[in-house]
Amino acid sequence: MFNLSGEHIVLVGALLLFVAVMAGKVAYRFGAPALLLFLGVGMLFGWDFITFNSAELTQFIGMVALCIILFTGGMDTKFQEIKPIIGPGLVLATFGVILTALILAGFIRFAAPWLGFELSFPMSLLLAATMSSTDSASVFSILRSKKQGLRERLRPLLELESGSNDPMAYMLTMLMIGILSNSGAQTGIGTNLFFVLVQLVVGALSGYLIGRAAVWSINRIHLENHSLYSVLLLAFIFFSFAFTDLLRGNGYLAVYIAGLVVGNHRLTQKRTLTVFFDGFTWLMQIVMFLMLGLLVNTRDLIRPEVLLLGGLVGLFLIVLARPLAVLLCLAPFRKFSRKARFYVSWVGLRGAVPILFATYPLMARIEHADLLFNVVFLSTILSLVIQGTTVSGMANILGLAFEEREASFEVNMHEDITSALTEVEVNEALLATGRSLKDISLPENTLVMMICREGEYFVPQGKTELLLGDKLLVISDRSKELESTYREIGIDDVMKLR
């Protein structure tokens, strides 16, 4: 073991990032969650090479990273996609978290004495609260990297739940820390629940207003250097978290709502902002997982009693606590099949957020905080290994997956251009009236801009002969008429690019 001097930090940081990215490439090839290997890289370097035990620094970096991850998750979520499932999504994000925590806490209170640990129910509930939410970083990265479609609107449901349930777990964690440290023992349950409700309302309202302010500012400031739009939006992200926290609201909820607002409005330089935050989010995820891996004491983690308690807690969460909570929450919503309900319960991944929340008891010097941190860490690894590696496979087994076609054209147009862009594939029905482009009857103000044929791109002419499998990039000022034309021709698979 050796301590890092200031001049070595940049070098070690660069090596960590390089190894983490290479590990991510290996993980994608073998179907493992990349974030699990990021965590493993941190643990490997922390085993014998780096002395690092700053829970304060880890917590700060995790807070910054989580703000970016939640905002980007909200920004990438289309309201039209989540609108049909907003009811069950919010129920899972609130009551689902509470039910998971209560069920898991009951098991911990019952099982801990058999393993030689005397944990009170409040302490058991604190441990359960830190693990009660699904991890947005894990869910977003796995679902979006697989390029796999899910039936019954499961993908937007899972993304909405994972992006919006961290605030509830955070509030439960802080509430239990307050009770165990006697700072919250003076107030009754009713008062504590009222404070939780206030945090939710203030967080949601603040996030919406700051999100609208961000849209208004970015669209009207007219910066000469377009790179500064990303800096401006970063300022709004951190302001939404800090300002909401000052108002006693939930900052994480405010950040997610602000991202949802920004992502669903017309925005200057939206394409540039999306690309920047996509890469920056991956950087934040890697850094957060590396820091958490460095923080854990691996020798404490592999103690037999910790391994046994962490393994039992992790398995109970996967097999019973999460499925039972999902079953109760989705009971009023009849539109989901049994297979869909089972899949929702299975994709209850734990990741960096539970480990991050487990640092708060360490900071507050709660009794058994070290044990809590190690159990949460071990349970998270178990979740990523068992659930994270089977997200795609389980969807295939249950018959809920379908191949998600990837766009052949990547188009970046100015926001003021209102024309609709679509991509269609040439089939037998389209060639029924002739094999030339001029034989296709399209609405006025509609043009086939480009053709992709076996990876080659070219601009067509009227006499261009079309072949089965050609991809057509179509631009039109009459989107409604074009949709009707597609239906009349017999083209059902239309990809909207804008």
PDB file of N, CA and C in Angstrom, residues 382-449:
ATOM      1  N   LEU A 382     -23.946  -8.534  -5.799  1.00  0.00           N
ATOM      2  CA  LEU A 382     -24.790  -9.696  -6.071  1.00  0.00           C
ATOM      3  C   LEU A 382     -25.888  -9.347  -7.074  1.00  0.00           C
ATOM      4  N   SER A 383     -26.500  -8.170  -6.893  1.00  0.00           N
ATOM      5  CA  SER A 383     -27.563  -7.738  -7.806  1.00  0.00           C
ATOM      6  C   SER A 383     -27.033  -7.533  -9.218  1.00  0.00           C
ATOM      7  N   LEU A 384     -25.877  -6.894  -9.335  1.00  0.00           N
ATOM      8  CA  LEU A 384     -25.307  -6.648 -10.660  1.00  0.00           C
ATOM      9  C   LEU A 384     -24.889  -7.948 -11.345  1.00  0.00           C
ATOM     10  N   VAL A 385     -24.385  -8.903 -10.557  1.00  0.00           N
ATOM     11  CA  VAL A 385     -23.956 -10.179 -11.140  1.00  0.00           C
ATOM     12  C   VAL A 385     -25.158 -11.005 -11.580  1.00  0.00           C
ATOM     13  N   ILE A 386     -26.162 -11.128 -10.714  1.00  0.00           N
ATOM     14  CA  ILE A 386     -27.310 -11.996 -11.010  1.00  0.00           C
ATOM     15  C   ILE A 386     -28.297 -11.327 -11.959  1.00  0.00           C
ATOM     16  N   GLN A 387     -28.722 -10.106 -11.623  1.00  0.00           N
ATOM     17  CA  GLN A 387     -29.746  -9.424 -12.426  1.00  0.00           C
ATOM     18  C   GLN A 387     -29.146  -8.693 -13.616  1.00  0.00           C
ATOM     19  N   GLY A 388     -28.012  -8.019 -13.386  1.00  0.00           N
ATOM     20  CA  GLY A 388     -27.422  -7.204 -14.446  1.00  0.00           C
ATOM     21  C   GLY A 388     -26.998  -8.006 -15.657  1.00  0.00           C
ATOM     22  N   THR A 389     -26.540  -9.232 -15.440  1.00  0.00           N
ATOM     23  CA  THR A 389     -26.087 -10.058 -16.558  1.00  0.00           C
ATOM     24  C   THR A 389     -27.235 -10.758 -17.279  1.00  0.00           C
ATOM     25  N   THR A 390     -28.448 -10.683 -16.728  1.00  0.00           N
ATOM     26  CA  THR A 390     -29.575 -11.417 -17.309  1.00  0.00           C
ATOM     27  C   THR A 390     -30.715 -10.509 -17.770  1.00  0.00           C
ATOM     28  N   VAL A 391     -30.470  -9.199 -17.817  1.00  0.00           N
ATOM     29  CA  VAL A 391     -31.520  -8.268 -18.246  1.00  0.00           C
ATOM     30  C   VAL A 391     -32.025  -8.611 -19.643  1.00  0.00           C
ATOM     31  N   SER A 392     -31.101  -8.792 -20.565  1.00  0.00           N
ATOM     32  CA  SER A 392     -31.479  -9.107 -21.940  1.00  0.00           C
ATOM     33  C   SER A 392     -31.998 -10.529 -22.071  1.00  0.00           C
ATOM     34  N   GLY A 393     -31.304 -11.479 -21.446  1.00  0.00           N
ATOM     35  CA  GLY A 393     -31.700 -12.879 -21.548  1.00  0.00           C
ATOM     36  C   GLY A 393     -33.066 -13.157 -20.961  1.00  0.00           C
ATOM     37  N   MET A 394     -33.381 -12.539 -19.822  1.00  0.00           N
ATOM     38  CA  MET A 394     -34.689 -12.751 -19.202  1.00  0.00           C
ATOM     39  C   MET A 394     -35.808 -12.211 -20.079  1.00  0.00           C
ATOM     40  N   ALA A 395     -35.582 -11.085 -20.733  1.00  0.00           N
ATOM     41  CA  ALA A 395     -36.592 -10.541 -21.642  1.00  0.00           C
ATOM     42  C   ALA A 395     -36.852 -11.490 -22.800  1.00  0.00           C
ATOM     43  N   ASN A 396     -35.799 -12.108 -23.300  1.00  0.00           N
ATOM     44  CA  ASN A 396     -35.964 -13.084 -24.387  1.00  0.00           C
ATOM     45  C   ASN A 396     -36.707 -14.329 -23.913  1.00  0.00           C
ATOM     46  N   ILE A 397     -36.366 -14.817 -22.720  1.00  0.00           N
ATOM     47  CA  ILE A 397     -37.027 -16.009 -22.176  1.00  0.00           C
ATOM     48  C   ILE A 397     -38.512 -15.768 -21.991  1.00  0.00           C
ATOM     49  N   LEU A 398     -38.872 -14.582 -21.517  1.00  0.00           N
ATOM     50  CA  LEU A 398     -40.274 -14.263 -21.250  1.00  0.00           C
ATOM     51  C   LEU A 398     -41.032 -13.831 -22.506  1.00  0.00           C
ATOM     52  N   GLY A 399     -40.334 -13.706 -23.612  1.00  0.00           N
ATOM     53  CA  GLY A 399     -40.985 -13.306 -24.853  1.00  0.00           C
ATOM     54  C   GLY A 399     -41.371 -11.839 -24.885  1.00  0.00           C
ATOM     55  N   LEU A 400     -40.664 -11.015 -24.128  1.00  0.00           N
ATOM     56  CA  LEU A 400     -40.986  -9.586 -24.053  1.00  0.00           C
ATOM     57  C   LEU A 400     -40.049  -8.728 -24.897  1.00  0.00           C
ATOM     58  N   ALA A 401     -39.042  -9.333 -25.500  1.00  0.00           N
ATOM     59  CA  ALA A 401     -38.048  -8.572 -26.250  1.00  0.00           C
ATOM     60  C   ALA A 401     -38.327  -8.625 -27.737  1.00  0.00           C
ATOM     61  N   PHE A 402     -37.917  -7.595 -28.429  1.00  0.00           N
ATOM     62  CA  PHE A 402     -37.938  -7.584 -29.884  1.00  0.00           C
ATOM     63  C   PHE A 402     -36.729  -6.791 -30.363  1.00  0.00           C
ATOM     64  N   GLU A 403     -36.301  -7.082 -31.569  1.00  0.00           N
ATOM     65  CA  GLU A 403     -35.116  -6.415 -32.104  1.00  0.00           C
ATOM     66  C   GLU A 403     -35.433  -4.966 -32.430  1.00  0.00           C
ATOM     67  N   GLU A 404     -34.658  -4.071 -31.874  1.00  0.00           N
ATOM     68  CA  GLU A 404     -34.867  -2.641 -32.070  1.00  0.00           C
ATOM     69  C   GLU A 404     -34.010  -2.179 -33.243  1.00  0.00           C
ATOM     70  N   ARG A 405     -34.668  -1.814 -34.329  1.00  0.00           N
ATOM     71  CA  ARG A 405     -33.921  -1.423 -35.524  1.00  0.00           C
ATOM     72  C   ARG A 405     -33.165  -0.122 -35.299  1.00  0.00           C
ATOM     73  N   GLU A 406     -31.912  -0.131 -35.719  1.00  0.00           N
ATOM     74  CA  GLU A 406     -31.073   1.047 -35.561  1.00  0.00           C
ATOM     75  C   GLU A 406     -31.173   1.914 -36.808  1.00  0.00           C
ATOM     76  N   ALA A 407     -31.227   3.225 -36.613  1.00  0.00           N
ATOM     77  CA  ALA A 407     -31.349   4.143 -37.744  1.00  0.00           C
ATOM     78  C   ALA A 407     -30.090   4.096 -38.606  1.00  0.00           C
ATOM     79  N   SER A 408     -30.293   4.111 -39.925  1.00  0.00           N
ATOM     80  CA  SER A 408     -29.156   4.124 -40.853  1.00  0.00           C
ATOM     81  C   SER A 408     -28.633   5.536 -41.074  1.00  0.00           C
ATOM     82  N   PHE A 409     -29.463   6.538 -40.764  1.00  0.00           N
ATOM     83  CA  PHE A 409     -29.097   7.929 -40.991  1.00  0.00           C
ATOM     84  C   PHE A 409     -29.048   8.669 -39.655  1.00  0.00           C
ATOM     85  N   GLU A 410     -28.031   9.490 -39.492  1.00  0.00           N
ATOM     86  CA  GLU A 410     -27.917  10.360 -38.325  1.00  0.00           C
ATOM     87  C   GLU A 410     -28.028  11.795 -38.810  1.00  0.00           C
ATOM     88  N   VAL A 411     -29.089  12.466 -38.375  1.00  0.00           N
ATOM     89  CA  VAL A 411     -29.389  13.784 -38.920  1.00  0.00           C
ATOM     90  C   VAL A 411     -29.397  14.816 -37.800  1.00  0.00           C
ATOM     91  N   ASN A 412     -28.747  15.940 -38.041  1.00  0.00           N
ATOM     92  CA  ASN A 412     -28.730  17.044 -37.096  1.00  0.00           C
ATOM     93  C   ASN A 412     -29.223  18.289 -37.820  1.00  0.00           C
ATOM     94  N   MET A 413     -30.449  18.701 -37.494  1.00  0.00           N
ATOM     95  CA  MET A 413     -31.052  19.862 -38.154  1.00  0.00           C
ATOM     96  C   MET A 413     -31.323  20.967 -37.149  1.00  0.00           C
ATOM     97  N   HIS A 414     -31.335  22.187 -37.644  1.00  0.00           N
ATOM     98  CA  HIS A 414     -31.624  23.335 -36.804  1.00  0.00           C
ATOM     99  C   HIS A 414     -33.040  23.230 -36.257  1.00  0.00           C
ATOM    100  N   GLU A 415     -33.207  23.688 -35.008  1.00  0.00           N
ATOM    101  CA  GLU A 415     -34.501  23.559 -34.343  1.00  0.00           C
ATOM    102  C   GLU A 415     -35.617  24.323 -35.051  1.00  0.00           C
ATOM    103  N   ASP A 416     -35.265  25.369 -35.793  1.00  0.00           N
ATOM    104  CA  ASP A 416     -36.290  26.168 -36.465  1.00  0.00           C
ATOM    105  C   ASP A 416     -36.869  25.463 -37.692  1.00  0.00           C
ATOM    106  N   ILE A 417     -36.185  24.424 -38.178  1.00  0.00           N
ATOM    107  CA  ILE A 417     -36.691  23.669 -39.328  1.00  0.00           C
ATOM    108  C   ILE A 417     -37.746  22.684 -38.826  1.00  0.00           C
ATOM    109  N   THR A 418     -38.963  22.824 -39.338  1.00  0.00           N
ATOM    110  CA  THR A 418     -40.086  22.013 -38.835  1.00  0.00           C
ATOM    111  C   THR A 418     -40.390  20.797 -39.697  1.00  0.00           C
ATOM    112  N   SER A 419     -39.653  20.616 -40.762  1.00  0.00           N
ATOM    113  CA  SER A 419     -39.920  19.479 -41.649  1.00  0.00           C
ATOM    114  C   SER A 419     -39.711  18.156 -40.918  1.00  0.00           C
ATOM    115  N   ALA A 420     -40.521  17.161 -41.292  1.00  0.00           N
ATOM    116  CA  ALA A 420     -40.435  15.832 -40.684  1.00  0.00           C
ATOM    117  C   ALA A 420     -39.455  14.964 -41.460  1.00  0.00           C
ATOM    118  N   LEU A 421     -38.610  14.246 -40.732  1.00  0.00           N
ATOM    119  CA  LEU A 421     -37.657  13.327 -41.333  1.00  0.00           C
ATOM    120  C   LEU A 421     -38.021  11.901 -40.936  1.00  0.00           C
ATOM    121  N   THR A 422     -38.115  11.016 -41.903  1.00  0.00           N
ATOM    122  CA  THR A 422     -38.426   9.619 -41.616  1.00  0.00           C
ATOM    123  C   THR A 422     -37.495   8.706 -42.399  1.00  0.00           C
ATOM    124  N   GLU A 423     -37.328   7.503 -41.862  1.00  0.00           N
ATOM    125  CA  GLU A 423     -36.543   6.480 -42.547  1.00  0.00           C
ATOM    126  C   GLU A 423     -37.423   5.258 -42.766  1.00  0.00           C
ATOM    127  N   VAL A 424     -37.480   4.764 -44.001  1.00  0.00           N
ATOM    128  CA  VAL A 424     -38.282   3.585 -44.319  1.00  0.00           C
ATOM    129  C   VAL A 424     -37.424   2.606 -45.111  1.00  0.00           C
ATOM    130  N   GLU A 425     -37.804   1.349 -45.034  1.00  0.00           N
ATOM    131  CA  GLU A 425     -37.092   0.306 -45.766  1.00  0.00           C
ATOM    132  C   GLU A 425     -37.939  -0.149 -46.953  1.00  0.00           C
ATOM    133  N   VAL A 426     -37.298  -0.278 -48.094  1.00  0.00           N
ATOM    134  CA  VAL A 426     -38.001  -0.689 -49.314  1.00  0.00           C
ATOM    135  C   VAL A 426     -38.435  -2.151 -49.172  1.00  0.00           C
ATOM    136  N   ASN A 427     -39.746  -2.392 -49.380  1.00  0.00           N
ATOM    137  CA  ASN A 427     -40.282  -3.754 -49.338  1.00  0.00           C
ATOM    138  C   ASN A 427     -41.039  -4.040 -50.632  1.00  0.00           C
ATOM    139  N   GLU A 428     -41.635  -5.228 -50.715  1.00  0.00           N
ATOM    140  CA  GLU A 428     -42.359  -5.632 -51.927  1.00  0.00           C
ATOM    141  C   GLU A 428     -43.538  -4.721 -52.199  1.00  0.00           C
ATOM    142  N   ALA A 429     -44.223  -4.289 -51.139  1.00  0.00           N
ATOM    143  CA  ALA A 429     -45.398  -3.434 -51.319  1.00  0.00           C
ATOM    144  C   ALA A 429     -45.026  -2.108 -51.959  1.00  0.00           C
ATOM    145  N   LEU A 430     -43.879  -1.544 -51.567  1.00  0.00           N
ATOM    146  CA  LEU A 430     -43.470  -0.256 -52.117  1.00  0.00           C
ATOM    147  C   LEU A 430     -43.098  -0.380 -53.589  1.00  0.00           C
ATOM    148  N   LEU A 431     -42.593  -1.553 -54.003  1.00  0.00           N
ATOM    149  CA  LEU A 431     -42.175  -1.756 -55.394  1.00  0.00           C
ATOM    150  C   LEU A 431     -43.316  -2.234 -56.290  1.00  0.00           C
ATOM    151  N   ALA A 432     -44.520  -2.338 -55.734  1.00  0.00           N
ATOM    152  CA  ALA A 432     -45.651  -2.873 -56.510  1.00  0.00           C
ATOM    153  C   ALA A 432     -45.987  -1.998 -57.710  1.00  0.00           C
ATOM    154  N   THR A 433     -45.770  -0.678 -57.613  1.00  0.00           N
ATOM    155  CA  THR A 433     -46.124   0.244 -58.701  1.00  0.00           C
ATOM    156  C   THR A 433     -44.956   0.522 -59.641  1.00  0.00           C
ATOM    157  N   GLY A 434     -43.786  -0.034 -59.318  1.00  0.00           N
ATOM    158  CA  GLY A 434     -42.611   0.178 -60.160  1.00  0.00           C
ATOM    159  C   GLY A 434     -41.349   0.162 -59.328  1.00  0.00           C
ATOM    160  N   ARG A 435     -40.217  -0.038 -59.988  1.00  0.00           N
ATOM    161  CA  ARG A 435     -38.964  -0.180 -59.265  1.00  0.00           C
ATOM    162  C   ARG A 435     -38.131   1.094 -59.267  1.00  0.00           C
ATOM    163  N   SER A 436     -38.604   2.130 -59.949  1.00  0.00           N
ATOM    164  CA  SER A 436     -37.878   3.401 -59.969  1.00  0.00           C
ATOM    165  C   SER A 436     -38.425   4.340 -58.904  1.00  0.00           C
ATOM    166  N   LEU A 437     -37.602   5.269 -58.467  1.00  0.00           N
ATOM    167  CA  LEU A 437     -38.028   6.224 -57.453  1.00  0.00           C
ATOM    168  C   LEU A 437     -39.184   7.083 -57.948  1.00  0.00           C
ATOM    169  N   LYS A 438     -39.190   7.401 -59.242  1.00  0.00           N
ATOM    170  CA  LYS A 438     -40.253   8.249 -59.791  1.00  0.00           C
ATOM    171  C   LYS A 438     -41.600   7.547 -59.802  1.00  0.00           C
ATOM    172  N   ASP A 439     -41.618   6.204 -59.665  1.00  0.00           N
ATOM    173  CA  ASP A 439     -42.872   5.451 -59.670  1.00  0.00           C
ATOM    174  C   ASP A 439     -43.605   5.503 -58.330  1.00  0.00           C
ATOM    175  N   ILE A 440     -42.933   6.017 -57.292  1.00  0.00           N
ATOM    176  CA  ILE A 440     -43.555   6.104 -55.963  1.00  0.00           C
ATOM    177  C   ILE A 440     -44.322   7.410 -55.869  1.00  0.00           C
ATOM    178  N   SER A 441     -45.571   7.323 -55.499  1.00  0.00           N
ATOM    179  CA  SER A 441     -46.423   8.513 -55.375  1.00  0.00           C
ATOM    180  C   SER A 441     -46.300   9.080 -53.963  1.00  0.00           C
ATOM    181  N   LEU A 442     -45.634  10.231 -53.855  1.00  0.00           N
ATOM    182  CA  LEU A 442     -45.439  10.887 -52.569  1.00  0.00           C
ATOM    183  C   LEU A 442     -46.182  12.218 -52.528  1.00  0.00           C
ATOM    184  N   PRO A 443     -46.541  12.730 -51.353  1.00  0.00           N
ATOM    185  CA  PRO A 443     -47.219  14.033 -51.263  1.00  0.00           C
ATOM    186  C   PRO A 443     -46.328  15.164 -51.779  1.00  0.00           C
ATOM    187  N   GLU A 444     -46.934  16.307 -52.049  1.00  0.00           N
ATOM    188  CA  GLU A 444     -46.154  17.484 -52.449  1.00  0.00           C
ATOM    189  C   GLU A 444     -45.233  17.895 -51.301  1.00  0.00           C
ATOM    190  N   ASN A 445     -44.168  18.592 -51.647  1.00  0.00           N
ATOM    191  CA  ASN A 445     -43.176  19.050 -50.667  1.00  0.00           C
ATOM    192  C   ASN A 445     -42.569  17.885 -49.886  1.00  0.00           C
ATOM    193  N   THR A 446     -42.401  16.770 -50.582  1.00  0.00           N
ATOM    194  CA  THR A 446     -41.785  15.583 -49.982  1.00  0.00           C
ATOM    195  C   THR A 446     -40.671  15.100 -50.904  1.00  0.00           C
ATOM    196  N   LEU A 447     -39.547  14.744 -50.334  1.00  0.00           N
ATOM    197  CA  LEU A 447     -38.376  14.397 -51.137  1.00  0.00           C
ATOM    198  C   LEU A 447     -37.607  13.254 -50.485  1.00  0.00           C
ATOM    199  N   VAL A 448     -37.178  12.291 -51.322  1.00  0.00           N
ATOM    200  CA  VAL A 448     -36.246  11.255 -50.856  1.00  0.00           C
ATOM    201  C   VAL A 448     -34.835  11.835 -50.999  1.00  0.00           C
ATOM    202  N   MET A 449     -34.216  12.153 -49.862  1.00  0.00           N
ATOM    203  CA  MET A 449     -32.943  12.856 -49.863  1.00  0.00           C
ATOM    204  C   MET A 449     -31.762  11.929 -50.127  1.00  0.00           C
TER     205      MET A 449
END
